[in-house]
PDB file of C-alpha atoms in Angstrom:
ATOM      1  CA  MET A 187       2.284 -17.383   7.073  1.00  0.00           C
ATOM      2  CA  ALA A 188       3.629 -14.846   4.625  1.00  0.00           C
ATOM      3  CA  VAL A 189       1.523 -12.016   6.064  1.00  0.00           C
ATOM      4  CA  ARG A 190       2.176 -10.803   9.589  1.00  0.00           C
ATOM      5  CA  HIS A 191      -0.464  -8.758  11.398  1.00  0.00           C
ATOM      6  CA  LYS A 192       0.019  -7.159  14.795  1.00  0.00           C
ATOM      7  CA  ARG A 193      -1.314  -4.230  16.738  1.00  0.00           C
ATOM      8  CA  VAL A 194       0.777  -1.846  18.816  1.00  0.00           C
ATOM      9  CA  GLY A 195      -1.379   0.573  20.775  1.00  0.00           C
ATOM     10  CA  HIS A 196      -4.054   1.840  18.407  1.00  0.00           C
ATOM     11  CA  THR A 197      -2.018   1.176  15.254  1.00  0.00           C
ATOM     12  CA  SER A 198      -2.191  -2.088  13.291  1.00  0.00           C
ATOM     13  CA  PHE A 199       0.743  -3.282  11.180  1.00  0.00           C
ATOM     14  CA  VAL A 200       0.390  -5.641   8.219  1.00  0.00           C
ATOM     15  CA  THR A 201       3.706  -6.879   6.800  1.00  0.00           C
ATOM     16  CA  ILE A 202       4.088  -8.815   3.556  1.00  0.00           C
ATOM     17  CA  ASP A 203       6.926 -11.271   4.162  1.00  0.00           C
ATOM     18  CA  ARG A 204       7.710 -13.545   1.215  1.00  0.00           C
ATOM     19  CA  PRO A 205      11.287 -12.455   0.428  1.00  0.00           C
ATOM     20  CA  TRP A 206      12.210 -15.469  -1.710  1.00  0.00           C
ATOM     21  CA  ALA A 207       9.560 -14.224  -4.166  1.00  0.00           C
ATOM     22  CA  HIS A 208      10.154 -10.459  -3.704  1.00  0.00           C
ATOM     23  CA  ASN A 209       6.913 -10.283  -1.684  1.00  0.00           C
ATOM     24  CA  VAL A 210       4.807 -11.166  -4.730  1.00  0.00           C
ATOM     25  CA  VAL A 211       1.248 -11.896  -3.584  1.00  0.00           C
ATOM     26  CA  ASP A 212      -0.107 -15.337  -4.462  1.00  0.00           C
ATOM     27  CA  ALA A 213      -3.585 -16.779  -3.773  1.00  0.00           C
ATOM     28  CA  ARG A 214      -2.750 -17.848  -0.198  1.00  0.00           C
ATOM     29  CA  MET A 215      -1.233 -14.467   0.632  1.00  0.00           C
ATOM     30  CA  ALA A 216      -4.212 -12.647  -0.883  1.00  0.00           C
ATOM     31  CA  ASP A 217      -6.433 -14.600   1.499  1.00  0.00           C
ATOM     32  CA  GLU A 218      -4.115 -13.786   4.422  1.00  0.00           C
ATOM     33  CA  LEU A 219      -4.121 -10.087   3.491  1.00  0.00           C
ATOM     34  CA  ASP A 220      -7.896 -10.105   3.211  1.00  0.00           C
ATOM     35  CA  VAL A 221      -8.184 -11.628   6.703  1.00  0.00           C
ATOM     36  CA  ALA A 222      -5.698  -9.108   8.157  1.00  0.00           C
ATOM     37  CA  PHE A 223      -7.535  -6.141   6.584  1.00  0.00           C
ATOM     38  CA  ARG A 224     -10.925  -7.398   7.782  1.00  0.00           C
ATOM     39  CA  GLU A 225      -9.576  -7.965  11.305  1.00  0.00           C
ATOM     40  CA  PHE A 226      -8.184  -4.426  11.320  1.00  0.00           C
ATOM     41  CA  ASP A 227     -11.443  -2.967  10.060  1.00  0.00           C
ATOM     42  CA  ALA A 228     -13.467  -4.858  12.679  1.00  0.00           C
ATOM     43  CA  ASP A 229     -11.130  -4.053  15.598  1.00  0.00           C
ATOM     44  CA  PRO A 230     -12.602  -1.110  17.564  1.00  0.00           C
ATOM     45  CA  GLY A 231      -9.220  -0.514  19.238  1.00  0.00           C
ATOM     46  CA  ALA A 232      -7.316  -0.158  15.948  1.00  0.00           C
ATOM     47  CA  ASP A 233      -7.567   3.360  14.586  1.00  0.00           C
ATOM     48  CA  ALA A 234      -4.972   3.281  11.775  1.00  0.00           C
ATOM     49  CA  LEU A 235      -3.058   0.726   9.717  1.00  0.00           C
ATOM     50  CA  VAL A 236       0.474   0.659   8.295  1.00  0.00           C
ATOM     51  CA  LEU A 237       1.024  -1.687   5.340  1.00  0.00           C
ATOM     52  CA  THR A 238       4.637  -2.593   4.571  1.00  0.00           C
ATOM     53  CA  GLY A 239       6.840  -5.217   2.973  1.00  0.00           C
ATOM     54  CA  ALA A 240       9.655  -7.046   4.713  1.00  0.00           C
ATOM     55  CA  ARG A 241      13.346  -6.889   3.835  1.00  0.00           C
ATOM     56  CA  GLY A 242      13.371  -3.713   1.746  1.00  0.00           C
ATOM     57  CA  ILE A 243      10.725  -4.717  -0.808  1.00  0.00           C
ATOM     58  CA  PHE A 244       7.151  -3.474  -0.611  1.00  0.00           C
ATOM     59  CA  CYS A 245       5.530  -5.876  -3.103  1.00  0.00           C
ATOM     60  CA  ALA A 246       6.805  -6.779  -6.557  1.00  0.00           C
ATOM     61  CA  GLY A 247       3.413  -7.810  -7.925  1.00  0.00           C
ATOM     62  CA  ALA A 248       0.588 -10.267  -7.610  1.00  0.00           C
ATOM     63  CA  ASP A 249       0.085 -13.706  -9.101  1.00  0.00           C
ATOM     64  CA  LEU A 250      -3.651 -13.191  -9.499  1.00  0.00           C
ATOM     65  CA  ASP A 251      -6.456 -10.665  -9.686  1.00  0.00           C
ATOM     66  CA  TRP A 252      -7.732  -9.882  -6.169  1.00  0.00           C
ATOM     67  CA  ARG A 253      -9.719  -7.199  -4.423  1.00  0.00           C
ATOM     68  CA  PHE A 254      -9.888  -6.117  -0.802  1.00  0.00           C
ATOM     69  CA  VAL A 255     -12.678  -4.408   1.067  1.00  0.00           C
ATOM     70  CA  PRO A 256     -11.675  -0.759   1.587  1.00  0.00           C
ATOM     71  CA  SER A 257     -11.412   0.252   5.213  1.00  0.00           C
ATOM     72  CA  GLY A 258     -13.225   3.173   6.750  1.00  0.00           C
ATOM     73  CA  LYS A 259     -10.155   3.777   8.919  1.00  0.00           C
ATOM     74  CA  PRO A 260      -6.939   5.532   7.844  1.00  0.00           C
ATOM     75  CA  THR A 261      -4.302   3.392   6.127  1.00  0.00           C
ATOM     76  CA  VAL A 262      -0.674   4.257   5.312  1.00  0.00           C
ATOM     77  CA  ALA A 263       1.644   2.360   2.952  1.00  0.00           C
ATOM     78  CA  ALA A 264       5.347   2.290   3.835  1.00  0.00           C
ATOM     79  CA  VAL A 265       6.950   1.641   0.441  1.00  0.00           C
ATOM     80  CA  GLU A 266      10.585   0.576   0.235  1.00  0.00           C
ATOM     81  CA  GLY A 267      11.951  -0.834  -3.019  1.00  0.00           C
ATOM     82  CA  TRP A 268       9.555  -1.968  -5.728  1.00  0.00           C
ATOM     83  CA  ALA A 269       5.770  -1.586  -5.804  1.00  0.00           C
ATOM     84  CA  LEU A 270       4.915  -3.355  -9.051  1.00  0.00           C
ATOM     85  CA  GLY A 271       1.547  -4.375 -10.482  1.00  0.00           C
ATOM     86  CA  GLY A 272      -0.438  -5.776  -7.576  1.00  0.00           C
ATOM     87  CA  GLY A 273       2.032  -4.178  -5.170  1.00  0.00           C
ATOM     88  CA  PHE A 274       1.276  -0.807  -6.742  1.00  0.00           C
ATOM     89  CA  GLU A 275      -2.425  -1.602  -6.297  1.00  0.00           C
ATOM     90  CA  LEU A 276      -1.845  -2.365  -2.615  1.00  0.00           C
ATOM     91  CA  ALA A 277      -0.095   0.992  -2.179  1.00  0.00           C
ATOM     92  CA  LEU A 278      -3.017   2.716  -3.938  1.00  0.00           C
ATOM     93  CA  TRP A 279      -5.467   0.927  -1.610  1.00  0.00           C
ATOM     94  CA  CYS A 280      -3.961   2.925   1.266  1.00  0.00           C
ATOM     95  CA  ASP A 281      -5.020   6.491   2.002  1.00  0.00           C
ATOM     96  CA  GLU A 282      -1.424   7.734   2.225  1.00  0.00           C
ATOM     97  CA  ARG A 283       1.914   6.539   0.913  1.00  0.00           C
ATOM     98  CA  VAL A 284       5.396   7.139   2.336  1.00  0.00           C
ATOM     99  CA  ALA A 285       8.231   6.107   0.019  1.00  0.00           C
ATOM    100  CA  GLY A 286      11.889   5.393   0.614  1.00  0.00           C
ATOM    101  CA  ALA A 287      14.134   7.399  -1.723  1.00  0.00           C
ATOM    102  CA  SER A 288      14.778   4.435  -4.021  1.00  0.00           C
ATOM    103  CA  ALA A 289      11.142   3.239  -4.161  1.00  0.00           C
ATOM    104  CA  ARG A 290       9.786   2.520  -7.638  1.00  0.00           C
ATOM    105  CA  PHE A 291       6.168   2.223  -8.807  1.00  0.00           C
ATOM    106  CA  SER A 292       4.891   0.615 -12.010  1.00  0.00           C
ATOM    107  CA  PHE A 293       2.149  -1.429 -13.614  1.00  0.00           C
ATOM    108  CA  VAL A 294       4.750  -3.145 -15.837  1.00  0.00           C
ATOM    109  CA  GLU A 295       3.046  -6.520 -16.105  1.00  0.00           C
ATOM    110  CA  ARG A 296      -0.451  -5.141 -16.107  1.00  0.00           C
ATOM    111  CA  ARG A 297      -1.388  -2.539 -18.637  1.00  0.00           C
ATOM    112  CA  MET A 298      -4.935  -1.542 -17.783  1.00  0.00           C
ATOM    113  CA  GLU A 299      -7.065   1.547 -17.963  1.00  0.00           C
ATOM    114  CA  ARG A 300     -10.160   0.778 -15.921  1.00  0.00           C
ATOM    115  CA  GLY A 301     -11.084  -0.530 -12.526  1.00  0.00           C
ATOM    116  CA  GLN A 302     -10.699   0.610  -8.949  1.00  0.00           C
ATOM    117  CA  SER A 303      -6.920   1.051  -9.159  1.00  0.00           C
ATOM    118  CA  GLY A 304      -7.235   3.201 -12.251  1.00  0.00           C
ATOM    119  CA  ARG A 305      -9.831   5.398 -10.572  1.00  0.00           C
ATOM    120  CA  ARG A 306      -7.752   5.770  -7.401  1.00  0.00           C
ATOM    121  CA  LEU A 307      -4.639   6.554  -9.440  1.00  0.00           C
ATOM    122  CA  ALA A 308      -6.501   9.146 -11.541  1.00  0.00           C
ATOM    123  CA  ALA A 309      -7.846  10.792  -8.390  1.00  0.00           C
ATOM    124  CA  LEU A 310      -4.279  11.135  -7.092  1.00  0.00           C
ATOM    125  CA  VAL A 311      -2.318  12.162 -10.176  1.00  0.00           C
ATOM    126  CA  GLY A 312      -4.928  13.249 -12.728  1.00  0.00           C
ATOM    127  CA  HIS A 313      -6.470  11.401 -15.651  1.00  0.00           C
ATOM    128  CA  GLY A 314      -3.699  12.031 -18.193  1.00  0.00           C
ATOM    129  CA  ARG A 315      -0.867  10.932 -15.902  1.00  0.00           C
ATOM    130  CA  ALA A 316      -2.874   7.909 -14.767  1.00  0.00           C
ATOM    131  CA  LEU A 317      -3.364   6.805 -18.380  1.00  0.00           C
ATOM    132  CA  ASP A 318       0.352   7.280 -19.026  1.00  0.00           C
ATOM    133  CA  LEU A 319       1.256   5.015 -16.098  1.00  0.00           C
ATOM    134  CA  LEU A 320      -1.466   2.430 -16.718  1.00  0.00           C
ATOM    135  CA  LEU A 321      -1.033   2.068 -20.476  1.00  0.00           C
ATOM    136  CA  THR A 322       2.753   2.297 -20.783  1.00  0.00           C
ATOM    137  CA  GLY A 323       3.906   0.518 -17.641  1.00  0.00           C
ATOM    138  CA  ARG A 324       6.451   3.307 -17.153  1.00  0.00           C
ATOM    139  CA  VAL A 325       8.460   3.112 -13.919  1.00  0.00           C
ATOM    140  CA  VAL A 326       8.058   6.097 -11.576  1.00  0.00           C
ATOM    141  CA  GLY A 327      10.775   6.815  -9.033  1.00  0.00           C
ATOM    142  CA  ALA A 328      10.118   8.228  -5.578  1.00  0.00           C
ATOM    143  CA  ALA A 329      11.018  11.825  -6.498  1.00  0.00           C
ATOM    144  CA  GLU A 330       8.612  11.875  -9.448  1.00  0.00           C
ATOM    145  CA  ALA A 331       5.962  10.091  -7.357  1.00  0.00           C
ATOM    146  CA  LEU A 332       6.144  12.954  -4.859  1.00  0.00           C
ATOM    147  CA  GLU A 333       6.081  15.573  -7.609  1.00  0.00           C
ATOM    148  CA  ILE A 334       2.924  14.151  -9.223  1.00  0.00           C
ATOM    149  CA  GLY A 335       1.116  13.476  -5.938  1.00  0.00           C
ATOM    150  CA  LEU A 336       1.365   9.692  -5.907  1.00  0.00           C
ATOM    151  CA  VAL A 337       3.117   9.737  -2.513  1.00  0.00           C
ATOM    152  CA  GLY A 338       2.901  12.297   0.261  1.00  0.00           C
ATOM    153  CA  ARG A 339       6.444  11.952   1.562  1.00  0.00           C
ATOM    154  CA  VAL A 340       9.810  10.671   0.386  1.00  0.00           C
ATOM    155  CA  VAL A 341      12.256   9.733   3.133  1.00  0.00           C
ATOM    156  CA  ALA A 342      15.718   8.219   3.310  1.00  0.00           C
ATOM    157  CA  ASP A 343      15.827   4.526   2.413  1.00  0.00           C
ATOM    158  CA  GLY A 344      14.995   2.378   5.424  1.00  0.00           C
ATOM    159  CA  ARG A 345      12.853   5.075   7.118  1.00  0.00           C
ATOM    160  CA  ALA A 346       9.482   4.630   5.343  1.00  0.00           C
ATOM    161  CA  LEU A 347       8.089   2.327   8.031  1.00  0.00           C
ATOM    162  CA  GLU A 348       9.167   4.692  10.810  1.00  0.00           C
ATOM    163  CA  VAL A 349       7.561   7.730   9.159  1.00  0.00           C
ATOM    164  CA  ALA A 350       4.428   5.792   8.144  1.00  0.00           C
ATOM    165  CA  THR A 351       4.113   4.642  11.756  1.00  0.00           C
ATOM    166  CA  GLN A 352       4.338   8.248  12.962  1.00  0.00           C
ATOM    167  CA  LEU A 353       1.578   9.244  10.523  1.00  0.00           C
ATOM    168  CA  ALA A 354      -0.591   6.326  11.604  1.00  0.00           C
ATOM    169  CA  CYS A 355      -0.111   7.249  15.271  1.00  0.00           C
ATOM    170  CA  ARG A 356      -1.179  10.832  14.510  1.00  0.00           C
ATOM    171  CA  ARG A 357      -4.250   9.510  12.684  1.00  0.00           C
ATOM    172  CA  SER A 358      -4.924   7.258  15.669  1.00  0.00           C
ATOM    173  CA  ALA A 359      -4.807  10.237  18.024  1.00  0.00           C
ATOM    174  CA  LEU A 360      -7.215  12.114  15.734  1.00  0.00           C
ATOM    175  CA  ALA A 361      -9.539   9.130  15.642  1.00  0.00           C
ATOM    176  CA  SER A 362     -10.153   9.428  19.362  1.00  0.00           C
ATOM    177  CA  VAL A 363     -11.489  12.919  18.672  1.00  0.00           C
ATOM    178  CA  VAL A 364     -13.070  12.438  15.224  1.00  0.00           C
ATOM    179  CA  ARG A 365     -14.380   9.047  14.064  1.00  0.00           C
ATOM    180  CA  TRP A 366     -13.589   8.347  10.396  1.00  0.00           C
TER     181      TRP A 366
END
């Protein structure tokens, strides 16, 4: 399996692990991700989710067009390295994003202006910036991503998972007081 899913305490972790293909999502992985997200959403003991990629790459794209059911629980993306195309969409699917200092975001292979990802991106960075990113495929580094509101935190390379886990644990603690 190229998608690992585990729960530690009240936090679920979903890891994309297909390093030979830079964690590009194919049809089988999309199905595995869908199962992992649904299991998280249905698990009453899981209050937050951290989505990450193995071996320093978040997700360098997707081989197909896929959609996941949004969760009603908090989700945090730990982005190290590239988040391209479908990988960028996965990061946008999450409520919060933590990026390593050398993280890069782009819709390089997918120039689009509509759809759920476009709406989520526009809500985060504004309509004009979203169009710029969607229509040009311009690459956005971590510092600019923080400046425009695409990510909430930029941390030293190799620390995104640690910080995303801390955020998820805080959300988990809140969930015991306030149900999302």
